Structures are given as structure tokens and as C-alpha cells.
Coordinates of C-alpha atoms in Angstrom, one line a residue:
X1 CA -2.0 -17.2 -13.2
X2 CA -1.7 -19.1 -9.9
X3 CA 0.9 -17.9 -7.5
X4 CA 2.3 -21.4 -7.1
X5 CA 3.0 -21.6 -10.9
X6 CA 4.7 -18.2 -10.9
X7 CA 6.8 -19.0 -7.9
X8 CA 7.8 -22.3 -9.4
X9 CA 8.9 -20.5 -12.6
X10 CA 10.9 -17.9 -10.6
X11 CA 12.6 -20.7 -8.6
X12 CA 13.6 -22.4 -11.9
X13 CA 15.0 -19.1 -13.3
X14 CA 16.9 -18.5 -10.1
X15 CA 18.3 -22.0 -10.2
X16 CA 19.7 -21.4 -13.7
X17 CA 21.4 -18.2 -12.5
X18 CA 22.9 -19.6 -9.4
X19 CA 24.2 -22.9 -10.9
X20 CA 28.0 -23.1 -10.4
X21 CA 28.1 -20.0 -8.2
X22 CA 29.0 -19.9 -4.5
X23 CA 26.0 -19.7 -2.3
X24 CA 25.5 -16.3 -0.7
X25 CA 25.5 -16.5 3.1
X26 CA 22.0 -16.4 4.6
X27 CA 21.0 -13.1 6.0
X28 CA 20.3 -13.2 9.7
X29 CA 16.8 -12.2 10.8
X30 CA 16.6 -8.5 11.7
X31 CA 14.2 -7.8 14.5
X32 CA 12.6 -4.4 14.6
X33 CA 13.5 -4.2 18.3
X34 CA 16.5 -5.4 20.2
X35 CA 16.4 -8.8 21.8
X36 CA 16.9 -8.1 25.5
X37 CA 18.1 -10.9 27.7
X38 CA 19.7 -11.4 31.1
X39 CA 23.5 -11.7 30.9
X40 CA 24.8 -14.7 32.9
X41 CA 26.3 -13.8 36.2
X42 CA 25.4 -10.1 36.1
X43 CA 22.2 -8.0 36.7
X44 CA 22.9 -6.0 33.5
X45 CA 20.7 -6.8 30.5
X46 CA 22.2 -7.1 27.0
X47 CA 20.7 -6.5 23.5
X48 CA 21.6 -7.4 19.9
X49 CA 20.1 -5.8 16.9
X50 CA 20.9 -6.3 13.2
X51 CA 20.0 -4.5 10.0
X52 CA 21.2 -1.6 7.9
X53 CA 22.3 1.9 8.9
X54 CA 19.5 4.3 8.1
X55 CA 20.7 7.3 10.1
X56 CA 23.9 8.3 11.9
X57 CA 24.6 11.3 14.3
X58 CA 28.2 10.7 15.2
X59 CA 28.4 13.9 17.2
X60 CA 25.6 12.7 19.5
X61 CA 26.6 9.1 19.3
X62 CA 23.2 8.1 17.9
X63 CA 22.8 5.2 15.4
X64 CA 19.6 4.1 13.8
X65 CA 19.4 0.5 12.5
X66 CA 16.6 -0.4 10.1
X67 CA 15.5 -4.0 10.0
X68 CA 15.7 -5.6 6.6
X69 CA 12.4 -6.2 4.6
X70 CA 10.7 -3.3 6.2
X71 CA 10.6 -4.6 9.8
X72 CA 11.0 -1.2 11.6
X73 CA 14.0 0.5 13.1
X74 CA 15.9 0.8 16.4
X75 CA 18.0 3.8 17.6
X76 CA 20.9 3.1 19.9
X77 CA 23.4 5.2 21.8
X78 CA 27.0 4.3 20.9
X79 CA 29.3 4.7 23.9
X80 CA 32.6 6.6 23.5
X81 CA 34.5 3.4 24.2
X82 CA 32.5 1.3 21.8
X83 CA 34.5 -1.0 19.5
X84 CA 33.6 0.0 15.9
X85 CA 34.7 -2.1 12.9
X86 CA 34.0 -1.6 9.2
X87 CA 34.7 -4.6 7.0
X88 CA 36.6 -6.1 10.0
X89 CA 39.0 -3.1 10.3
X90 CA 38.9 -0.8 13.4
X91 CA 37.2 2.5 12.5
X92 CA 35.5 5.6 13.9
X93 CA 31.7 5.9 14.3
X94 CA 31.8 8.9 12.0
X95 CA 33.1 6.7 9.2
X96 CA 30.1 4.4 9.3
X97 CA 28.3 4.7 5.9
X98 CA 24.5 4.9 5.6
X99 CA 23.3 1.7 4.0
X100 CA 26.0 -0.5 5.5
X101 CA 24.8 -3.7 7.2
X102 CA 25.5 -3.8 11.0
X103 CA 25.3 -5.9 14.0
X104 CA 25.1 -4.0 17.3
X105 CA 25.7 -5.5 20.7
X106 CA 25.4 -3.7 24.0
X107 CA 23.7 -3.3 27.4
X108 CA 20.4 -1.7 28.5
X109 CA 20.7 1.0 31.2
X110 CA 17.6 2.8 32.5
X111 CA 15.8 1.8 29.4
X112 CA 18.5 3.1 27.0
X113 CA 20.3 0.8 24.6
X114 CA 24.0 1.5 24.9
X115 CA 26.1 0.0 22.1
X116 CA 29.4 -1.4 23.1
X117 CA 30.3 -3.1 19.7
X118 CA 29.3 -2.1 16.2
X119 CA 30.3 -4.4 13.4
X120 CA 29.6 -3.1 9.9
X121 CA 29.9 -4.6 6.5
X122 CA 29.8 -2.4 3.4
X123 CA 29.5 -5.0 0.7
X124 CA 27.8 -8.5 0.5
X125 CA 26.5 -10.9 -2.1
X126 CA 22.9 -10.6 -3.4
X127 CA 20.6 -12.8 -5.4
X128 CA 17.0 -12.3 -6.5
X129 CA 14.4 -13.3 -9.0
X130 CA 11.2 -11.9 -10.4
X131 CA 9.5 -10.5 -13.4
X132 CA 10.9 -7.6 -15.5
X133 CA 8.7 -4.5 -15.0
X134 CA 10.9 -2.0 -16.8
X135 CA 14.4 -1.7 -18.4
X136 CA 16.3 1.5 -18.8
X137 CA 19.4 0.9 -21.0
X138 CA 20.6 4.5 -20.6
X139 CA 20.8 4.3 -16.8
X140 CA 21.5 0.6 -16.9
X141 CA 18.8 -0.3 -14.5
X142 CA 16.1 -2.9 -14.4
X143 CA 12.9 -2.8 -12.3
X144 CA 12.1 -6.2 -10.9
X145 CA 8.6 -7.2 -9.8
X146 CA 9.1 -9.7 -7.0
X147 CA 6.4 -12.3 -6.2
X148 CA 5.5 -11.1 -2.7
X149 CA 7.9 -8.1 -2.1
X150 CA 7.9 -4.5 -3.3
X151 CA 9.3 -3.6 -6.8
X152 CA 13.0 -3.1 -6.8
X153 CA 15.3 -1.1 -9.0
X154 CA 18.7 -2.9 -9.6
X155 CA 21.7 -1.4 -11.4
X156 CA 23.3 -3.6 -14.0
X157 CA 27.1 -3.5 -14.1
X158 CA 28.7 -2.4 -17.3
X159 CA 30.5 -5.7 -17.6
X160 CA 27.6 -7.8 -16.4
X161 CA 26.9 -11.1 -18.2
X162 CA 23.3 -10.9 -19.6
X163 CA 21.5 -13.8 -21.3
X164 CA 18.1 -14.1 -22.8
X165 CA 16.9 -17.7 -23.4
X166 CA 20.5 -18.8 -23.2
X167 CA 21.9 -16.2 -25.7
X168 CA 24.2 -13.4 -24.7
X169 CA 22.4 -10.0 -25.3
X170 CA 22.6 -6.4 -24.4
X171 CA 20.5 -5.1 -21.5
X172 CA 18.1 -3.3 -24.0
X173 CA 17.2 -6.7 -25.5
X174 CA 15.7 -7.9 -22.2
X175 CA 11.9 -7.7 -22.7
X176 CA 9.3 -6.5 -20.2
X177 CA 7.4 -9.5 -18.5
X178 CA 10.5 -11.7 -18.9
X179 CA 11.3 -13.9 -15.9
X180 CA 14.6 -12.8 -14.5
X181 CA 17.2 -13.9 -12.0
X182 CA 20.1 -11.6 -10.8
X183 CA 23.2 -12.1 -8.8
X184 CA 25.7 -9.5 -7.7
X185 CA 26.6 -7.4 -4.7
X186 CA 25.1 -4.9 -2.4
X187 CA 27.3 -2.0 -1.5
X188 CA 26.0 0.3 1.2
X189 CA 22.5 -0.5 0.2
X190 CA 23.0 -0.2 -3.6
X191 CA 22.3 -3.4 -5.5
X192 CA 24.4 -4.0 -8.5
X193 CA 23.8 -7.1 -10.7
X194 CA 26.8 -8.8 -12.3
X195 CA 24.8 -11.6 -13.9
X196 CA 21.3 -11.4 -15.4
X197 CA 19.5 -14.5 -16.6
X198 CA 16.2 -13.8 -18.4
X199 CA 13.6 -16.1 -20.0
X200 CA 11.1 -14.9 -22.6
X201 CA 9.3 -18.3 -22.6
X202 CA 8.7 -21.1 -20.1
X203 CA 6.5 -24.1 -19.5
X204 CA 3.0 -23.5 -18.4
X205 CA 1.0 -25.7 -16.0
X206 CA -2.4 -24.4 -14.8
X207 CA -5.5 -25.8 -13.1
X208 CA -8.9 -24.2 -12.9
X209 CA -12.5 -24.3 -14.0
X210 CA -13.8 -23.6 -17.6
X211 CA -16.0 -20.4 -17.6
X212 CA -16.1 -19.9 -21.4
X213 CA -15.1 -21.6 -24.7
X214 CA -14.9 -19.9 -28.1
X215 CA -14.1 -22.6 -30.6
X216 CA -14.3 -20.2 -33.5
X217 CA -11.3 -18.1 -32.3
X218 CA -9.6 -21.0 -30.5
X219 CA -9.9 -19.4 -27.1
X220 CA -10.7 -20.9 -23.6
X221 CA -11.4 -18.9 -20.5
X222 CA -10.5 -20.5 -17.2
X223 CA -10.9 -19.3 -13.6
X224 CA -7.8 -20.4 -11.7
X225 CA -7.7 -21.5 -8.2
X226 CA -6.5 -18.1 -6.9
X227 CA -9.6 -16.4 -8.5
X228 CA -7.9 -15.0 -11.6
X229 CA -9.7 -15.2 -14.9
X230 CA -7.5 -16.2 -17.8
X231 CA -8.4 -16.0 -21.5
X232 CA -6.0 -18.3 -23.3
X233 CA -5.3 -19.2 -26.9
X234 CA -5.5 -22.9 -27.7
X235 CA -3.1 -24.4 -30.3
X236 CA -5.0 -25.8 -33.2
X237 CA -3.1 -29.1 -32.7
X238 CA -3.7 -29.2 -29.0
X239 CA -4.5 -32.5 -27.4
X240 CA -7.9 -32.1 -25.7
X241 CA -9.5 -34.8 -23.5
X242 CA -12.7 -34.9 -21.6
X243 CA -12.9 -37.6 -18.9
X244 CA -10.0 -39.3 -20.7
X245 CA -11.6 -39.3 -24.2
X246 CA -10.3 -37.1 -27.0
X247 CA -12.7 -34.3 -28.0
X248 CA -12.8 -31.1 -29.9
X249 CA -12.5 -27.7 -28.2
X250 CA -16.2 -27.0 -28.7
X251 CA -17.1 -30.1 -26.8
X252 CA -15.7 -28.9 -23.5
X253 CA -18.5 -28.1 -21.0
X254 CA -18.6 -25.0 -18.9
X255 CA -17.8 -25.7 -15.2
X256 CA -15.5 -28.6 -16.0
X257 CA -12.2 -28.7 -14.1
X258 CA -9.2 -28.6 -16.3
X259 CA -5.4 -29.0 -16.2
X260 CA -3.7 -27.0 -18.9
X261 CA -0.2 -27.4 -20.3
X262 CA 1.6 -25.4 -22.8
X263 CA 4.0 -22.5 -23.2
X264 CA 3.9 -19.1 -21.6
X265 CA 5.8 -16.2 -23.1
X266 CA 6.2 -12.4 -22.6
X267 CA 3.6 -12.1 -25.4
X268 CA 1.1 -14.5 -23.9
X269 CA 0.3 -18.1 -23.4
X270 CA -0.5 -20.9 -25.8
X271 CA -2.2 -24.1 -24.6
X272 CA -1.0 -27.4 -26.1
X273 CA -2.9 -29.8 -23.8
X274 CA -6.2 -29.8 -22.0
X275 CA -7.3 -32.5 -19.6
X276 CA -10.9 -31.8 -18.5
X277 CA -13.0 -33.6 -16.0
X278 CA -16.8 -33.2 -15.8
X279 CA -19.7 -35.1 -14.3
X280 CA -21.3 -37.5 -16.8
X281 CA -25.0 -37.2 -17.4
X282 CA -27.2 -40.1 -16.2
X283 CA -29.7 -41.6 -18.7

């Protein structure tokens, strides 16, 4: 299946989940290394780095900040007089939890990043969409296969609202391969979903080239634009056209370009419409 089709489906599912909800604040880009710039009116250089706390040695005054989405990490020295806040309240460096999101500002002295302010947030909104790879009703977790990111295990809250094709269901009823959108919170790195919207069926729109036709079993094999080979079932009542003229499935020539419409489900796809284009033979 083409990536653009899958991404469109995920965007639609996410749209359903997020309708009527407050939009989560956009996450700032998190550079792997501090941005060093000249401070106005002073020879000192300043830096700013953002991400999540991956390690803390309060005794040594060392803080390691990991950039989000796997962008590397930066270790800074927190000065004794540094202003540290956690959820906007004044705090001690030792109270900074691993997994919290931080923004660190400071100066650069002899190549060492000296933090003068550390602002930490322990909880923030989260939203995501993908395909269900696994569901564990006992631990109340769902593994989500994102389109371009690594698989992610998300905890589903006990009181989470879970729907499948518009119906309220238990977590165990969510099938593998369903399209899913989740919203909730991240607390010190732990993602907890409070709403889960799942779809077991969705509209299918594909383009490709016919590589095989089996009229006896009602199957068509199409090579999509991204190189995937798809063996698809064709509905017996499907509307099939070749160069604008209605034909039978057996009349479709190999190599013809096709646009397919139908329904995709967790159990597989069914084609309801085929619009094929092929060069006509000259007499």
C-alpha cells in the first residue's frame, strides 16, 4: 500500500480523535547540540538546549538533555546559583525527575556549557496516530506502529474512552492492524492515553500497474507506485472499466495502469471499482 494512502488514513483517524479537543501546544525543536550565539553587549556566549532529562548527577551538578525524536544528547554543568523550576515552582536540581521536559539556558565558558536557568515540565499533552501492532489488555498497553517513526508502547488509562468504528468498546476488542489515534498526557516520559479512536475499516484508494489477473478467483495483483506488490480481492459486483468502457475482470490487460477504489479492513481489502488505462492496438 502506498505511503501517501496510509498517511492520509492516519491523518483522517487523527482528525476524528482530535475533533473538539484543545490543540496541544507544538513541541519546540530540540537540537542535539546547544545553539551558541553572541550575547548583545558582552563577550560571553550563550546557549539554549531543549529536550528531556535522560540523566542527572545532582551532586556533581551534571544534567544530560536528550533531544526528542532521537536527535542526540547534550550534557551541561548546572551552576550552584542556577534558577531551577519544576512545573513553574522553584525547586532543587536534585528534585528534577528523569523523563521531564526541560529548557536550559546558560553561558559557555572555556568550552563548558554552564546552565544558569533550568525550566522543567513534568506533564504535557500528547497525540499520535498509527496502526495497532499489539494489544495487551492485562497491562493495558497498546503498541502503535507509526508511519515513519519507531514502534511505541502506550499505556491506556483505566477510565480511557475507547471506540472502535464509532462504538464504545473494551481495550481487548481493539484489533491488530486497526488504524488508531490516541490523545492523553506524557508524565516524565510515560505516555498515557485517555482517548483511543480505532477504525477496523476505511476507504481504499490506490494506483498502480496490473501484474496479474485471476478471474476465476476474483483476484487482481497490482504493483503500486512505491514498489509494493498487492494481491487484492475484487468484489463480484465491482465496476470495471478499461479506457472508459465497462469490461469484465478477465479483459484487463497486464501492464495497464489502474486506479482502484474500495474498502480496506483489518482482514484485508476488497476492490469495488477499477479504472484501467492501456494503449490501444493499432489495426
